[in-house]
């Protein structure tokens, strides 16, 4: 059980959604987001923030001020340091603030993320080389730890029918937030 800090920040959002890629934005993500909003679940989607080399302090604060973070793992999720930094913060909030973190495996095999293998292994091999050049291999270790840890939480596999997952997510989110 996660330890909860007595100085937990006020919750500004019920749900923070971490995702990467056009492949999910128009279908699964838009349905999930609109389902949550329709049910008056205050949901943050980082579409309006500028993407840069490093994750912004504003986004880190938003993650921290959310009750639940939904992590949607897709084929290219681990290709970006931005999303991996986001994932490290989400895991930190789960461990220190008791944030709820259910993953969704969007058209990827959960074991590819958990082990990592396939595209996830390739992404880490490339990141490891790039960070080795910069002299910060510890960052890659943090990313890999967060990816493996979060991917082992109880979650949903989108290959089991998207509509069923959305309904299940809605009830899970409502039960955990309220």
PDB file of C-alpha atoms in Angstrom:
ATOM      1  CA  UNK A   1       0.000   0.000   0.000  1.00  0.00           C
ATOM      2  CA  UNK A   2       1.345   3.438  -0.919  1.00  0.00           C
ATOM      3  CA  UNK A   3       2.164   5.879   1.802  1.00  0.00           C
ATOM      4  CA  UNK A   4       0.212   9.092   1.591  1.00  0.00           C
ATOM      5  CA  UNK A   5       1.921  12.340   2.393  1.00  0.00           C
ATOM      6  CA  UNK A   6       0.249  14.623   4.906  1.00  0.00           C
ATOM      7  CA  UNK A   7       1.200  17.591   2.714  1.00  0.00           C
ATOM      8  CA  UNK A   8      -0.508  16.297  -0.428  1.00  0.00           C
ATOM      9  CA  UNK A   9      -1.313  19.076  -2.900  1.00  0.00           C
ATOM     10  CA  UNK A  10      -4.958  19.972  -3.505  1.00  0.00           C
ATOM     11  CA  UNK A  11      -6.498  17.964  -6.341  1.00  0.00           C
ATOM     12  CA  UNK A  12      -7.147  20.178  -9.348  1.00  0.00           C
ATOM     13  CA  UNK A  13      -8.036  17.312 -11.703  1.00  0.00           C
ATOM     14  CA  UNK A  14      -9.737  13.984 -11.215  1.00  0.00           C
ATOM     15  CA  UNK A  15      -7.887  12.359 -14.120  1.00  0.00           C
ATOM     16  CA  UNK A  16      -4.643  13.027 -16.008  1.00  0.00           C
ATOM     17  CA  UNK A  17      -4.239  11.114 -19.283  1.00  0.00           C
ATOM     18  CA  UNK A  18      -0.722  10.239 -20.463  1.00  0.00           C
ATOM     19  CA  UNK A  19      -0.617   9.169 -24.112  1.00  0.00           C
ATOM     20  CA  UNK A  20       1.501   9.467 -27.217  1.00  0.00           C
ATOM     21  CA  UNK A  21       0.566   9.306 -30.842  1.00  0.00           C
ATOM     22  CA  UNK A  22      -1.921  10.192 -33.502  1.00  0.00           C
ATOM     23  CA  UNK A  23      -2.939   6.537 -33.708  1.00  0.00           C
ATOM     24  CA  UNK A  24      -4.952   6.791 -30.505  1.00  0.00           C
ATOM     25  CA  UNK A  25      -5.908  10.489 -30.420  1.00  0.00           C
ATOM     26  CA  UNK A  26      -8.860  10.313 -32.810  1.00  0.00           C
ATOM     27  CA  UNK A  27     -10.318   7.008 -31.723  1.00  0.00           C
ATOM     28  CA  UNK A  28      -9.753   5.564 -28.286  1.00  0.00           C
ATOM     29  CA  UNK A  29      -8.504   8.712 -26.564  1.00  0.00           C
ATOM     30  CA  UNK A  30     -11.253  11.008 -27.829  1.00  0.00           C
ATOM     31  CA  UNK A  31     -13.918   8.500 -26.747  1.00  0.00           C
ATOM     32  CA  UNK A  32     -12.337   8.039 -23.326  1.00  0.00           C
ATOM     33  CA  UNK A  33     -11.860  11.782 -22.781  1.00  0.00           C
ATOM     34  CA  UNK A  34     -15.399  12.711 -23.836  1.00  0.00           C
ATOM     35  CA  UNK A  35     -16.909   9.884 -21.759  1.00  0.00           C
ATOM     36  CA  UNK A  36     -15.134  11.160 -18.653  1.00  0.00           C
ATOM     37  CA  UNK A  37     -16.016  14.810 -19.323  1.00  0.00           C
ATOM     38  CA  UNK A  38     -19.674  13.949 -19.997  1.00  0.00           C
ATOM     39  CA  UNK A  39     -19.784  12.342 -16.563  1.00  0.00           C
ATOM     40  CA  UNK A  40     -18.316  15.550 -15.085  1.00  0.00           C
ATOM     41  CA  UNK A  41     -14.969  13.969 -14.288  1.00  0.00           C
ATOM     42  CA  UNK A  42     -12.452  16.804 -14.523  1.00  0.00           C
ATOM     43  CA  UNK A  43      -9.904  15.426 -16.974  1.00  0.00           C
ATOM     44  CA  UNK A  44      -6.619  16.931 -18.170  1.00  0.00           C
ATOM     45  CA  UNK A  45      -5.273  16.244 -21.630  1.00  0.00           C
ATOM     46  CA  UNK A  46      -1.912  17.856 -22.428  1.00  0.00           C
ATOM     47  CA  UNK A  47      -2.785  18.933 -25.979  1.00  0.00           C
ATOM     48  CA  UNK A  48      -2.252  22.622 -25.332  1.00  0.00           C
ATOM     49  CA  UNK A  49       1.193  22.469 -23.725  1.00  0.00           C
ATOM     50  CA  UNK A  50       4.321  23.093 -25.787  1.00  0.00           C
ATOM     51  CA  UNK A  51       6.498  20.042 -26.273  1.00  0.00           C
ATOM     52  CA  UNK A  52      10.173  20.526 -25.607  1.00  0.00           C
ATOM     53  CA  UNK A  53      13.240  18.519 -24.794  1.00  0.00           C
ATOM     54  CA  UNK A  54      12.314  18.407 -21.092  1.00  0.00           C
ATOM     55  CA  UNK A  55       8.955  18.084 -19.412  1.00  0.00           C
ATOM     56  CA  UNK A  56       7.660  21.421 -18.166  1.00  0.00           C
ATOM     57  CA  UNK A  57       7.246  22.250 -14.471  1.00  0.00           C
ATOM     58  CA  UNK A  58       3.616  23.187 -15.222  1.00  0.00           C
ATOM     59  CA  UNK A  59       2.857  19.675 -16.468  1.00  0.00           C
ATOM     60  CA  UNK A  60       4.635  18.070 -13.506  1.00  0.00           C
ATOM     61  CA  UNK A  61       2.421  20.133 -11.207  1.00  0.00           C
ATOM     62  CA  UNK A  62      -0.726  19.074 -13.084  1.00  0.00           C
ATOM     63  CA  UNK A  63       0.237  15.400 -12.751  1.00  0.00           C
ATOM     64  CA  UNK A  64       0.780  15.928  -9.028  1.00  0.00           C
ATOM     65  CA  UNK A  65      -2.582  17.665  -8.653  1.00  0.00           C
ATOM     66  CA  UNK A  66      -4.512  14.772 -10.229  1.00  0.00           C
ATOM     67  CA  UNK A  67      -6.223  11.972  -8.312  1.00  0.00           C
ATOM     68  CA  UNK A  68      -5.746   9.375 -11.032  1.00  0.00           C
ATOM     69  CA  UNK A  69      -3.368   9.096 -14.010  1.00  0.00           C
ATOM     70  CA  UNK A  70      -4.364   6.899 -16.914  1.00  0.00           C
ATOM     71  CA  UNK A  71      -1.277   5.793 -18.847  1.00  0.00           C
ATOM     72  CA  UNK A  72      -2.037   4.690 -22.397  1.00  0.00           C
ATOM     73  CA  UNK A  73       0.865   2.613 -23.685  1.00  0.00           C
ATOM     74  CA  UNK A  74       0.975   2.578 -27.477  1.00  0.00           C
ATOM     75  CA  UNK A  75       3.613   1.351 -29.896  1.00  0.00           C
ATOM     76  CA  UNK A  76       5.637   4.591 -29.854  1.00  0.00           C
ATOM     77  CA  UNK A  77       5.105   5.652 -26.216  1.00  0.00           C
ATOM     78  CA  UNK A  78       8.705   4.911 -25.169  1.00  0.00           C
ATOM     79  CA  UNK A  79      10.252   6.724 -28.162  1.00  0.00           C
ATOM     80  CA  UNK A  80      10.028  10.096 -26.444  1.00  0.00           C
ATOM     81  CA  UNK A  81      11.961  11.308 -23.395  1.00  0.00           C
ATOM     82  CA  UNK A  82       9.028  13.684 -22.745  1.00  0.00           C
ATOM     83  CA  UNK A  83       6.581  10.852 -22.097  1.00  0.00           C
ATOM     84  CA  UNK A  84       9.092   8.795 -20.167  1.00  0.00           C
ATOM     85  CA  UNK A  85       9.766  11.789 -17.871  1.00  0.00           C
ATOM     86  CA  UNK A  86       5.994  12.132 -17.491  1.00  0.00           C
ATOM     87  CA  UNK A  87       5.793   8.444 -16.560  1.00  0.00           C
ATOM     88  CA  UNK A  88       8.530   8.808 -13.922  1.00  0.00           C
ATOM     89  CA  UNK A  89       6.533  11.658 -12.322  1.00  0.00           C
ATOM     90  CA  UNK A  90       3.325   9.607 -12.418  1.00  0.00           C
ATOM     91  CA  UNK A  91       5.030   6.707 -10.641  1.00  0.00           C
ATOM     92  CA  UNK A  92       6.490   9.121  -8.075  1.00  0.00           C
ATOM     93  CA  UNK A  93       2.982  10.490  -7.388  1.00  0.00           C
ATOM     94  CA  UNK A  94       1.635   6.967  -6.939  1.00  0.00           C
ATOM     95  CA  UNK A  95       4.388   6.144  -4.457  1.00  0.00           C
ATOM     96  CA  UNK A  96       4.315   9.397  -2.471  1.00  0.00           C
ATOM     97  CA  UNK A  97       0.718  10.616  -2.808  1.00  0.00           C
ATOM     98  CA  UNK A  98      -1.197   7.388  -3.364  1.00  0.00           C
ATOM     99  CA  UNK A  99      -2.260   8.413  -6.871  1.00  0.00           C
ATOM    100  CA  UNK A 100      -4.169   5.711  -8.734  1.00  0.00           C
ATOM    101  CA  UNK A 101      -2.426   4.631 -11.960  1.00  0.00           C
ATOM    102  CA  UNK A 102      -4.287   2.186 -14.223  1.00  0.00           C
ATOM    103  CA  UNK A 103      -2.521   1.462 -17.535  1.00  0.00           C
ATOM    104  CA  UNK A 104      -4.136   0.821 -20.910  1.00  0.00           C
ATOM    105  CA  UNK A 105      -2.226  -1.196 -23.483  1.00  0.00           C
ATOM    106  CA  UNK A 106      -3.377   0.283 -26.786  1.00  0.00           C
ATOM    107  CA  UNK A 107      -2.791  -2.238 -29.563  1.00  0.00           C
ATOM    108  CA  UNK A 108       0.395  -3.493 -27.872  1.00  0.00           C
ATOM    109  CA  UNK A 109       1.072  -6.719 -26.051  1.00  0.00           C
ATOM    110  CA  UNK A 110       1.387  -5.924 -22.323  1.00  0.00           C
ATOM    111  CA  UNK A 111       4.405  -8.229 -22.050  1.00  0.00           C
ATOM    112  CA  UNK A 112       6.238  -6.140 -24.687  1.00  0.00           C
ATOM    113  CA  UNK A 113       6.016  -3.221 -22.269  1.00  0.00           C
ATOM    114  CA  UNK A 114       6.627  -5.219 -19.083  1.00  0.00           C
ATOM    115  CA  UNK A 115       9.788  -6.993 -20.232  1.00  0.00           C
ATOM    116  CA  UNK A 116      10.544  -4.644 -22.469  1.00  0.00           C
ATOM    117  CA  UNK A 117      10.889  -6.140 -25.914  1.00  0.00           C
ATOM    118  CA  UNK A 118      10.102  -5.230 -29.519  1.00  0.00           C
ATOM    119  CA  UNK A 119       9.597  -1.476 -30.073  1.00  0.00           C
ATOM    120  CA  UNK A 120       9.974  -0.823 -26.338  1.00  0.00           C
ATOM    121  CA  UNK A 121      13.382  -2.512 -26.200  1.00  0.00           C
ATOM    122  CA  UNK A 122      14.476  -0.660 -29.355  1.00  0.00           C
ATOM    123  CA  UNK A 123      13.451   2.663 -27.804  1.00  0.00           C
ATOM    124  CA  UNK A 124      15.532   1.954 -24.697  1.00  0.00           C
ATOM    125  CA  UNK A 125      18.538   0.843 -26.725  1.00  0.00           C
ATOM    126  CA  UNK A 126      18.451   4.145 -28.643  1.00  0.00           C
ATOM    127  CA  UNK A 127      17.833   6.193 -25.470  1.00  0.00           C
ATOM    128  CA  UNK A 128      20.652   4.439 -23.665  1.00  0.00           C
ATOM    129  CA  UNK A 129      23.065   5.318 -26.465  1.00  0.00           C
ATOM    130  CA  UNK A 130      21.914   8.960 -26.596  1.00  0.00           C
ATOM    131  CA  UNK A 131      22.050   9.407 -22.812  1.00  0.00           C
ATOM    132  CA  UNK A 132      25.448   7.695 -22.679  1.00  0.00           C
ATOM    133  CA  UNK A 133      26.724  10.388 -25.025  1.00  0.00           C
ATOM    134  CA  UNK A 134      25.225  13.041 -22.710  1.00  0.00           C
ATOM    135  CA  UNK A 135      26.582  11.265 -19.641  1.00  0.00           C
ATOM    136  CA  UNK A 136      23.262  10.609 -17.886  1.00  0.00           C
ATOM    137  CA  UNK A 137      22.539   6.886 -18.017  1.00  0.00           C
ATOM    138  CA  UNK A 138      20.701   7.127 -14.668  1.00  0.00           C
ATOM    139  CA  UNK A 139      17.843   8.805 -16.508  1.00  0.00           C
ATOM    140  CA  UNK A 140      17.402   5.768 -18.776  1.00  0.00           C
ATOM    141  CA  UNK A 141      17.363   3.501 -15.708  1.00  0.00           C
ATOM    142  CA  UNK A 142      14.598   5.654 -14.146  1.00  0.00           C
ATOM    143  CA  UNK A 143      12.591   5.523 -17.379  1.00  0.00           C
ATOM    144  CA  UNK A 144      12.921   1.770 -17.657  1.00  0.00           C
ATOM    145  CA  UNK A 145      12.006   1.245 -13.989  1.00  0.00           C
ATOM    146  CA  UNK A 146       8.895   3.447 -14.342  1.00  0.00           C
ATOM    147  CA  UNK A 147       7.842   1.736 -17.573  1.00  0.00           C
ATOM    148  CA  UNK A 148       8.151  -1.756 -16.107  1.00  0.00           C
ATOM    149  CA  UNK A 149       6.570  -0.797 -12.776  1.00  0.00           C
ATOM    150  CA  UNK A 150       3.518   0.988 -14.225  1.00  0.00           C
ATOM    151  CA  UNK A 151       2.984  -1.638 -16.922  1.00  0.00           C
ATOM    152  CA  UNK A 152       2.667  -4.273 -14.206  1.00  0.00           C
ATOM    153  CA  UNK A 153      -0.235  -2.482 -12.487  1.00  0.00           C
ATOM    154  CA  UNK A 154      -3.702  -3.858 -13.073  1.00  0.00           C
ATOM    155  CA  UNK A 155      -4.993  -2.395 -16.326  1.00  0.00           C
ATOM    156  CA  UNK A 156      -6.700  -3.038 -19.648  1.00  0.00           C
ATOM    157  CA  UNK A 157      -5.670  -4.406 -23.019  1.00  0.00           C
ATOM    158  CA  UNK A 158      -7.443  -2.549 -25.861  1.00  0.00           C
ATOM    159  CA  UNK A 159      -7.320  -5.655 -28.002  1.00  0.00           C
ATOM    160  CA  UNK A 160     -10.137  -6.921 -25.738  1.00  0.00           C
ATOM    161  CA  UNK A 161     -12.608  -4.512 -27.401  1.00  0.00           C
ATOM    162  CA  UNK A 162     -12.410  -0.755 -26.941  1.00  0.00           C
ATOM    163  CA  UNK A 163     -16.040  -0.128 -25.971  1.00  0.00           C
ATOM    164  CA  UNK A 164     -15.884  -2.655 -23.173  1.00  0.00           C
ATOM    165  CA  UNK A 165     -12.712  -1.006 -21.856  1.00  0.00           C
ATOM    166  CA  UNK A 166     -14.250   2.469 -21.922  1.00  0.00           C
ATOM    167  CA  UNK A 167     -17.220   1.293 -19.888  1.00  0.00           C
ATOM    168  CA  UNK A 168     -14.951  -0.510 -17.443  1.00  0.00           C
ATOM    169  CA  UNK A 169     -12.669   2.522 -17.173  1.00  0.00           C
ATOM    170  CA  UNK A 170     -15.558   4.844 -16.480  1.00  0.00           C
ATOM    171  CA  UNK A 171     -16.826   2.745 -13.567  1.00  0.00           C
ATOM    172  CA  UNK A 172     -13.328   2.220 -12.198  1.00  0.00           C
ATOM    173  CA  UNK A 173     -12.519   5.936 -12.386  1.00  0.00           C
ATOM    174  CA  UNK A 174     -15.801   6.928 -10.786  1.00  0.00           C
ATOM    175  CA  UNK A 175     -15.357   4.386  -7.987  1.00  0.00           C
ATOM    176  CA  UNK A 176     -11.817   5.483  -7.238  1.00  0.00           C
ATOM    177  CA  UNK A 177     -12.351   9.235  -7.502  1.00  0.00           C
ATOM    178  CA  UNK A 178     -15.560   9.513  -5.496  1.00  0.00           C
TER     179      UNK A 178
END
